[in-house]
XYZ file of C-alpha atoms in Angstrom:
392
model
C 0.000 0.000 0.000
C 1.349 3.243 -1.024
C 2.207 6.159 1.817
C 1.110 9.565 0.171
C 3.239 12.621 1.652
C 3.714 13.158 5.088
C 1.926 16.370 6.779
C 3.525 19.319 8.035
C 3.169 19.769 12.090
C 2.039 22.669 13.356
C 5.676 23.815 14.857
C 7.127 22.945 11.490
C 4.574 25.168 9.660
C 5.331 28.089 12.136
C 9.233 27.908 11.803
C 8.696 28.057 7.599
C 6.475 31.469 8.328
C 9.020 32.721 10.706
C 11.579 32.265 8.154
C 9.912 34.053 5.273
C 9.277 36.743 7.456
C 12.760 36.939 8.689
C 13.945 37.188 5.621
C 11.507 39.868 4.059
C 12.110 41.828 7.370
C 15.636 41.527 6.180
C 15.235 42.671 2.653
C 13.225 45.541 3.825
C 16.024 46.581 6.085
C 18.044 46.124 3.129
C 16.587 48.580 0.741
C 15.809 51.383 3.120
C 19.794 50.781 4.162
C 20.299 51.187 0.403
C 17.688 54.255 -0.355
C 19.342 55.888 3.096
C 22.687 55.246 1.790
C 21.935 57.232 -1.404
C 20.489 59.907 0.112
C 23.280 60.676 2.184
C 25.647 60.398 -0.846
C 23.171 62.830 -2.852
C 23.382 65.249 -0.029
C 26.939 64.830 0.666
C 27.521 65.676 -3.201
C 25.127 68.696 -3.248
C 27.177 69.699 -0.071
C 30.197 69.606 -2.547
C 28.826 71.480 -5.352
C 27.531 73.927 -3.363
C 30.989 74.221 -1.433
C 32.550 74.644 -4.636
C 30.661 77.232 -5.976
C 30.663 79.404 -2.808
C 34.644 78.843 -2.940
C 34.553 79.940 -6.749
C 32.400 82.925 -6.169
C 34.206 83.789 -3.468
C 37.512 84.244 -5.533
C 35.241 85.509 -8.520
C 34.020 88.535 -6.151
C 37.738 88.832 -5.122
C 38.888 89.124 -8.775
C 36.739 91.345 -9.634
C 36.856 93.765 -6.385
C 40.578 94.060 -7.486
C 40.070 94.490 -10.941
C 38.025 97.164 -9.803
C 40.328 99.201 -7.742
C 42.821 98.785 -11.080
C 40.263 100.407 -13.082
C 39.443 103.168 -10.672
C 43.339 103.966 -10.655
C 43.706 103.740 -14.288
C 40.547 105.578 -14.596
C 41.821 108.614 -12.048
C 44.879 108.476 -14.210
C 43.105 108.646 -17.493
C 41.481 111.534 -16.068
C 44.639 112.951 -14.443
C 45.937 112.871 -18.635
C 43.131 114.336 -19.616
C 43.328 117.393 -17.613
C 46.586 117.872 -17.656
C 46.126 117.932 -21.716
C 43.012 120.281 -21.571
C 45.223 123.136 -19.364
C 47.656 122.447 -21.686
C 45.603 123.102 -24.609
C 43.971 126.264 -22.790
C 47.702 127.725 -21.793
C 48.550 127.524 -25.421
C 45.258 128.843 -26.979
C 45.290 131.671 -24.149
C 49.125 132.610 -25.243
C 48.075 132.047 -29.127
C 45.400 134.738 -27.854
C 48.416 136.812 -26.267
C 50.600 136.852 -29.323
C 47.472 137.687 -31.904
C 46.342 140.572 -29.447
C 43.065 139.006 -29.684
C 40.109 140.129 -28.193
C 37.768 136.923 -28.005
C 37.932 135.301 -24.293
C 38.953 131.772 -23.543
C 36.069 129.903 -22.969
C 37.598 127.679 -20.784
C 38.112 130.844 -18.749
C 34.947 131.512 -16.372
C 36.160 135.372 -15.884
C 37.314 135.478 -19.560
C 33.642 134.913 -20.921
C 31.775 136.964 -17.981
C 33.750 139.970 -19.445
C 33.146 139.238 -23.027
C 29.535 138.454 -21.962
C 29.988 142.719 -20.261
C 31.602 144.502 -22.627
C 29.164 142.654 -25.116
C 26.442 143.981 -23.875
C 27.149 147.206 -23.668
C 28.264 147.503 -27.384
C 24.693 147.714 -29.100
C 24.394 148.926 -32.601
C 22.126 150.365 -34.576
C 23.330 148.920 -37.773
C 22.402 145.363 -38.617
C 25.383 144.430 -40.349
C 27.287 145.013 -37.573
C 24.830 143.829 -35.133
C 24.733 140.213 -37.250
C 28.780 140.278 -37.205
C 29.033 140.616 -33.521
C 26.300 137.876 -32.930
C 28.543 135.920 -35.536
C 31.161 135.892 -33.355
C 29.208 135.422 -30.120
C 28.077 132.355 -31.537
C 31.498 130.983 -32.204
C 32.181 131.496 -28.867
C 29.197 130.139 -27.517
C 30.093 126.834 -29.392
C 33.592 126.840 -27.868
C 31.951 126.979 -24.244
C 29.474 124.236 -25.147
C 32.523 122.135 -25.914
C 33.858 122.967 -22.481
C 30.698 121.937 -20.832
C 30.680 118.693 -22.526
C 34.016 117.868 -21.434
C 32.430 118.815 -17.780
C 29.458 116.598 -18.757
C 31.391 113.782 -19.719
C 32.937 112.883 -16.767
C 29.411 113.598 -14.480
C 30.577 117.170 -13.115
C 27.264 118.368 -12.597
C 28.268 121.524 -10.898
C 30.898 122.806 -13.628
C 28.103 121.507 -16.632
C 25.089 123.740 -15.620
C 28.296 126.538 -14.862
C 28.909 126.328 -18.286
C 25.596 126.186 -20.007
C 24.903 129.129 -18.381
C 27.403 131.444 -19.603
C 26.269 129.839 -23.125
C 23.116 131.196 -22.066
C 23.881 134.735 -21.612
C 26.264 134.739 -24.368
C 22.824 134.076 -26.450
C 21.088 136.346 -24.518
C 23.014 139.175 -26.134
C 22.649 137.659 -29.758
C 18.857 138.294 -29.433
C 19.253 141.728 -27.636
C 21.461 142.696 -30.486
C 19.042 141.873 -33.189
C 15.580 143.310 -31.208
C 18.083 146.594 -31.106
C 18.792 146.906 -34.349
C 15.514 145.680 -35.328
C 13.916 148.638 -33.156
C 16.179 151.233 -34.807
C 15.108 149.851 -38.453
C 11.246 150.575 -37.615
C 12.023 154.095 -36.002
C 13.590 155.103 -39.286
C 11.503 152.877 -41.264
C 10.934 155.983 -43.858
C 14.533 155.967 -44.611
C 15.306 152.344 -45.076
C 12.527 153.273 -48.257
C 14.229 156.438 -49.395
C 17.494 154.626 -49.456
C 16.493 151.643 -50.764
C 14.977 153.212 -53.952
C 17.946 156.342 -54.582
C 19.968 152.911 -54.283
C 17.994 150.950 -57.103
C 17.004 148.145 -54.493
C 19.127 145.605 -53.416
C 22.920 145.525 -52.278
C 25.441 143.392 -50.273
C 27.664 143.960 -47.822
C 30.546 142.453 -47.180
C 30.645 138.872 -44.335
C 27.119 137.952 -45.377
C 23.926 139.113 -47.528
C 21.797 142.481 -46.242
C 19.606 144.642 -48.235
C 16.592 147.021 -48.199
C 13.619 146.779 -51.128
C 10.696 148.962 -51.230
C 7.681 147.144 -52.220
C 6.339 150.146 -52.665
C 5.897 153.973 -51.289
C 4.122 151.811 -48.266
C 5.760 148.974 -47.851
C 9.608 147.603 -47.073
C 11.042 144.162 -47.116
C 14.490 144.493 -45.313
C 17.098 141.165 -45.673
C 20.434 140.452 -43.348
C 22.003 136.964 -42.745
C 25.552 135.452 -41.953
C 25.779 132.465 -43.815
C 28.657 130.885 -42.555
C 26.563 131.092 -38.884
C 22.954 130.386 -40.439
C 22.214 133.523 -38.759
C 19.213 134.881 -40.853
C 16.821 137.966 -40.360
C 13.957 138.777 -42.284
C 11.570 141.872 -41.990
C 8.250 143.307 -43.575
C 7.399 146.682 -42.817
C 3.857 148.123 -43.711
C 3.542 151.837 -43.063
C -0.140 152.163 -44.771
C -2.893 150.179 -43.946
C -4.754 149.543 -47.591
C -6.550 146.168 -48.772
C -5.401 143.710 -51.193
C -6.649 140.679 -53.469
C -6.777 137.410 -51.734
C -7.252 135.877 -48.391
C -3.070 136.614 -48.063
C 0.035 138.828 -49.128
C 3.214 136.534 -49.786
C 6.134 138.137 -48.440
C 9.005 136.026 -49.863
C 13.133 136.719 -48.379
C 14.560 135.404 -51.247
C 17.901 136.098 -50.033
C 17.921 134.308 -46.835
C 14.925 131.692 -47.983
C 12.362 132.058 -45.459
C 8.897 132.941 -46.498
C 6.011 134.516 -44.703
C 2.259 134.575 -46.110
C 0.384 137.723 -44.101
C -3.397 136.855 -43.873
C -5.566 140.349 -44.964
C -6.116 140.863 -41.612
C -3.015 141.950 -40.422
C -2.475 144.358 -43.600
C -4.909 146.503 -41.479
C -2.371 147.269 -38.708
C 0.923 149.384 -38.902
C 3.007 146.627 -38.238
C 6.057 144.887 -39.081
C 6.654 140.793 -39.040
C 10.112 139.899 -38.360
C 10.885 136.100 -39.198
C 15.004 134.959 -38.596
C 16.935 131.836 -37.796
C 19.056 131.149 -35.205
C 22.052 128.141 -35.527
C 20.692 126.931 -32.401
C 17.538 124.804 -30.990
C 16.010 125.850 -28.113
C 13.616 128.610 -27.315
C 14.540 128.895 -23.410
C 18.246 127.700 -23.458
C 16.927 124.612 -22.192
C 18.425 121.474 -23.516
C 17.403 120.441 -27.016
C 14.903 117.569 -26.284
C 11.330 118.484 -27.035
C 10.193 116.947 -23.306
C 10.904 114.471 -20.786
C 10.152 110.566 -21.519
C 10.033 111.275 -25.423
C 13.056 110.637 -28.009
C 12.298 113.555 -29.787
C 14.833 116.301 -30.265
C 14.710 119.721 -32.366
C 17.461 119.684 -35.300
C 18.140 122.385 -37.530
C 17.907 125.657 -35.693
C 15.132 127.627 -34.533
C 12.731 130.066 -36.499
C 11.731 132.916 -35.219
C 8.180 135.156 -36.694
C 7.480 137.974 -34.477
C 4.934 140.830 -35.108
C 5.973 144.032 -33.737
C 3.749 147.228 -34.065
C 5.346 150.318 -35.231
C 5.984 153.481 -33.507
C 4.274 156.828 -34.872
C 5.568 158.114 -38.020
C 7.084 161.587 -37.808
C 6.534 164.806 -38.873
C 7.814 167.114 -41.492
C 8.149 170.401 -39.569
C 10.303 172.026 -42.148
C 11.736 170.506 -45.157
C 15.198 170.472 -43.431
C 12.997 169.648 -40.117
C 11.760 166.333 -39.014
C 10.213 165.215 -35.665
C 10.539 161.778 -34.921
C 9.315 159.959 -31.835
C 12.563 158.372 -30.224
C 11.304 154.779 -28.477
C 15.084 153.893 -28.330
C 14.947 156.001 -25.923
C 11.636 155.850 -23.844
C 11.080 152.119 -23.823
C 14.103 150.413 -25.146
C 11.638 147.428 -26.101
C 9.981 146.092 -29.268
C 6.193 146.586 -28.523
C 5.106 142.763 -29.864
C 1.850 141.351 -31.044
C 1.293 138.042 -29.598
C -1.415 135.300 -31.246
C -4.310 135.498 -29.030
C -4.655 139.243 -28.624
C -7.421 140.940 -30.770
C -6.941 144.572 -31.727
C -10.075 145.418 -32.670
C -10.295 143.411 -36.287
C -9.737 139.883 -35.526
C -5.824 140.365 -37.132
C -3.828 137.793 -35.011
C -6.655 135.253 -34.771
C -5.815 134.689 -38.392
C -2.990 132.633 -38.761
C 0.610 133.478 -40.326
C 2.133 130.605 -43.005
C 5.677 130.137 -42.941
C 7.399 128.813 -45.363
C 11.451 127.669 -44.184
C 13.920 125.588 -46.263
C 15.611 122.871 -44.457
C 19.311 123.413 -43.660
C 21.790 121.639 -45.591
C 23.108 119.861 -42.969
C 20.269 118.324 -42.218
C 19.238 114.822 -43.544
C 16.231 113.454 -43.241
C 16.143 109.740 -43.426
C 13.032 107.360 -43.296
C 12.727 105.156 -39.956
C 14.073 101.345 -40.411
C 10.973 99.914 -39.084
C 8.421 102.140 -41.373
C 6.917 100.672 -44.438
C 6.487 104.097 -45.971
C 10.039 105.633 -48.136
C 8.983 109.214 -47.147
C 11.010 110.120 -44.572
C 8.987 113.210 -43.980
C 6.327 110.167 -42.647
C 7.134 110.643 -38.783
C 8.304 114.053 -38.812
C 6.535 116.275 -35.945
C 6.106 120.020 -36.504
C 6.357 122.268 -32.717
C 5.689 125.364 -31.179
C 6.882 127.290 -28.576
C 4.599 128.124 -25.374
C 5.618 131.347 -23.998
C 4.198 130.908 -21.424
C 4.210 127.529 -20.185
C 8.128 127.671 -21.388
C 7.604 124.346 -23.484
C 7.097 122.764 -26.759
């Protein structure tokens, strides 16, 4: 008879169990040893990363803190070189100055260009041509102390910059004092500027730039000056008899100088004189060029001036070797002007003035990279000057 197999006691069953649990106790033990193990080696190798890169910052920061005092040095020596070069160059332009006898200041000189700026503006004349030959030269000198203040601005002196721009400022003060004196003189003697300029068959030219009287007519005088080398242009209309005329406007063209001013009818009514002229220079207020704050726009080209400025009485013919002429050189010492806003009576300065200005030669205009359209007069932005508010 055959024996089938023999059953498992109790105790035997119990010391099998014991064993498999034993040994998956074990392997448990095992693998969180193992998952420990390589958490500890992760760590310890972040630790060394992080160790390392502290280290190499740390000589980074090092580095770079003494290549920073070497810069500073070379950069107090650069400057040192620089300085010494610029008194340099002043000693020798100031001793060039010596040996010519010459009269124009150094403008690296503060005291130099304050009595310049003095004796300037004392020496008023009458005479345009003279008056535009003297701003000439101001303005020559006004571009040698705008060099200085760059040099200032360069290197962050705040102090010695706005020094600078200043005496630029007064030194432009007196071009436009010049010009509104000999402007003033021209419409006190307006009479004469028509006798001479018909006995003198019009036009004529004096020498250092273009200047000229032309009667219109027995009413009428268009009076030209400019410096061309300095852009320095002045253009006035005088009308000494109110009459009327055909069309909604009277084209006064300055041929010589290229400016053009269209009157509107209106204005024909008064006994005045429009004054349009160009300065080499940008701003209205001696501010700096940029239109405002926050924008990227700049004026370029110069600045254009149209001013309307009422005439003084005519004189009288007392005798024919006798003339009595009212002398506002004298009693005001000030253009009386016509601003846009103020109504005299007929509506004349509500009505707008056209002007007409060719644009300087050394001015290009050149279309924007990122605009589709070729005319580069696309994005071009025409401004005015608020008087009052002091601002484009």
């Amino acid at each position: 008879k055959k024996m089938g197999p023999k059953k498992q006691s109790q105790a035997e069953k119990d010391a099998i169990a014991a064993a498999a649990a034993e040994e998956e106790r074990l392997a448990i033990e095992n693998e969180v040893k193992r998952i420990e193990d390589l958490r500890l080696k992760r760590e310890e190798e972040l630790r060394q990363r992080l160790a390392a890169q502290i280290a190499f910052r740390q000589a980074e920061i090092e580095q770079l803190k003494k290549e920073a005092e070497v810069g500073k040095v070379r950069e107090l020596e650069t400057l040192k070189l620089l300085q010494e070069d610029d008194a340099k160059e002043a000693a020798a332009l100031e001793w060039k100055q010596h040996l010519e006898c010459s009269a124009l200041p150094n403008a690296a000189n503060e005291s130099d260009v304050n009595t310049y700026i003095s004796i300037n503006a004392e020496n008023m004349s009458d005479d345009f041509n003279q008056a535009l030959d003297q701003c000439a030269v101001t303005e020559n000198i006004s571009n040698e102390v705008r060099k200085v203040m760059a040099q200032y601005e360069s290197v962050g002196d705040e102090k010695e910059t706005m020094k600078y721009f200043d005496l630029c400022k007064r030194l432009r003060e007196t071009t436009r004092a010049k010009i509104d004196k000999a402007t003033l003189y021209m419409i006190q003697q307006v009479d004469e500027f028509i006798a001479g300029s018909n006995n003198n068959n019009n036009n004529h030219t004096h020498a250092g730039g273009g200047g000229g009287a032309a009667a219109i007519d027995n009413s009428q005088v268009l009076i030209t000056h400019s410096r061309n080398n300095m852009e320095i242009k002045v253009g006035i209309w005088a009308n000494l008899i109110t009459k009327s005329f055909r069309g909604p406007s009277k084209f006064i063209q300055f041929k010589d100088i290229g400016l053009q001013v269209d009157v509107p009818k209106q204005l024909n009514q008064l006994k005045i004189a429009v004054r349009i002229s160009h300065l080499p220079y940008s701003s209205a207020d001696d501010v700096y060029d940029n239109i405002g704050q926050n924008t990227l726009d700049f004026v370029i080209g110069g600045l254009v001036n149209v001013d309307i400025i009422f005439l003084p009485s005519p004189p009288k013919q007392i005798k024919p070797q006798w003339m009595i002429r009212p002398n506002t050189v004298m009693s005001s010492n000030a253009l009386q002007f016509l601003h846009f806003g103020e109504d005299h009576g007929v509506g004349a300065i509500l009505a707008p003035l056209k002007i007409h200005v060719n644009v300087p030669e050394n001015v290009y205009l050149i279309a924007p990279t990122n605009s589709n359209n070729p005319n580069p007069n696309a994005n071009l932005k025409v401004v005015i000057w608020d008087r009052l508010k002091k601002q484009w």
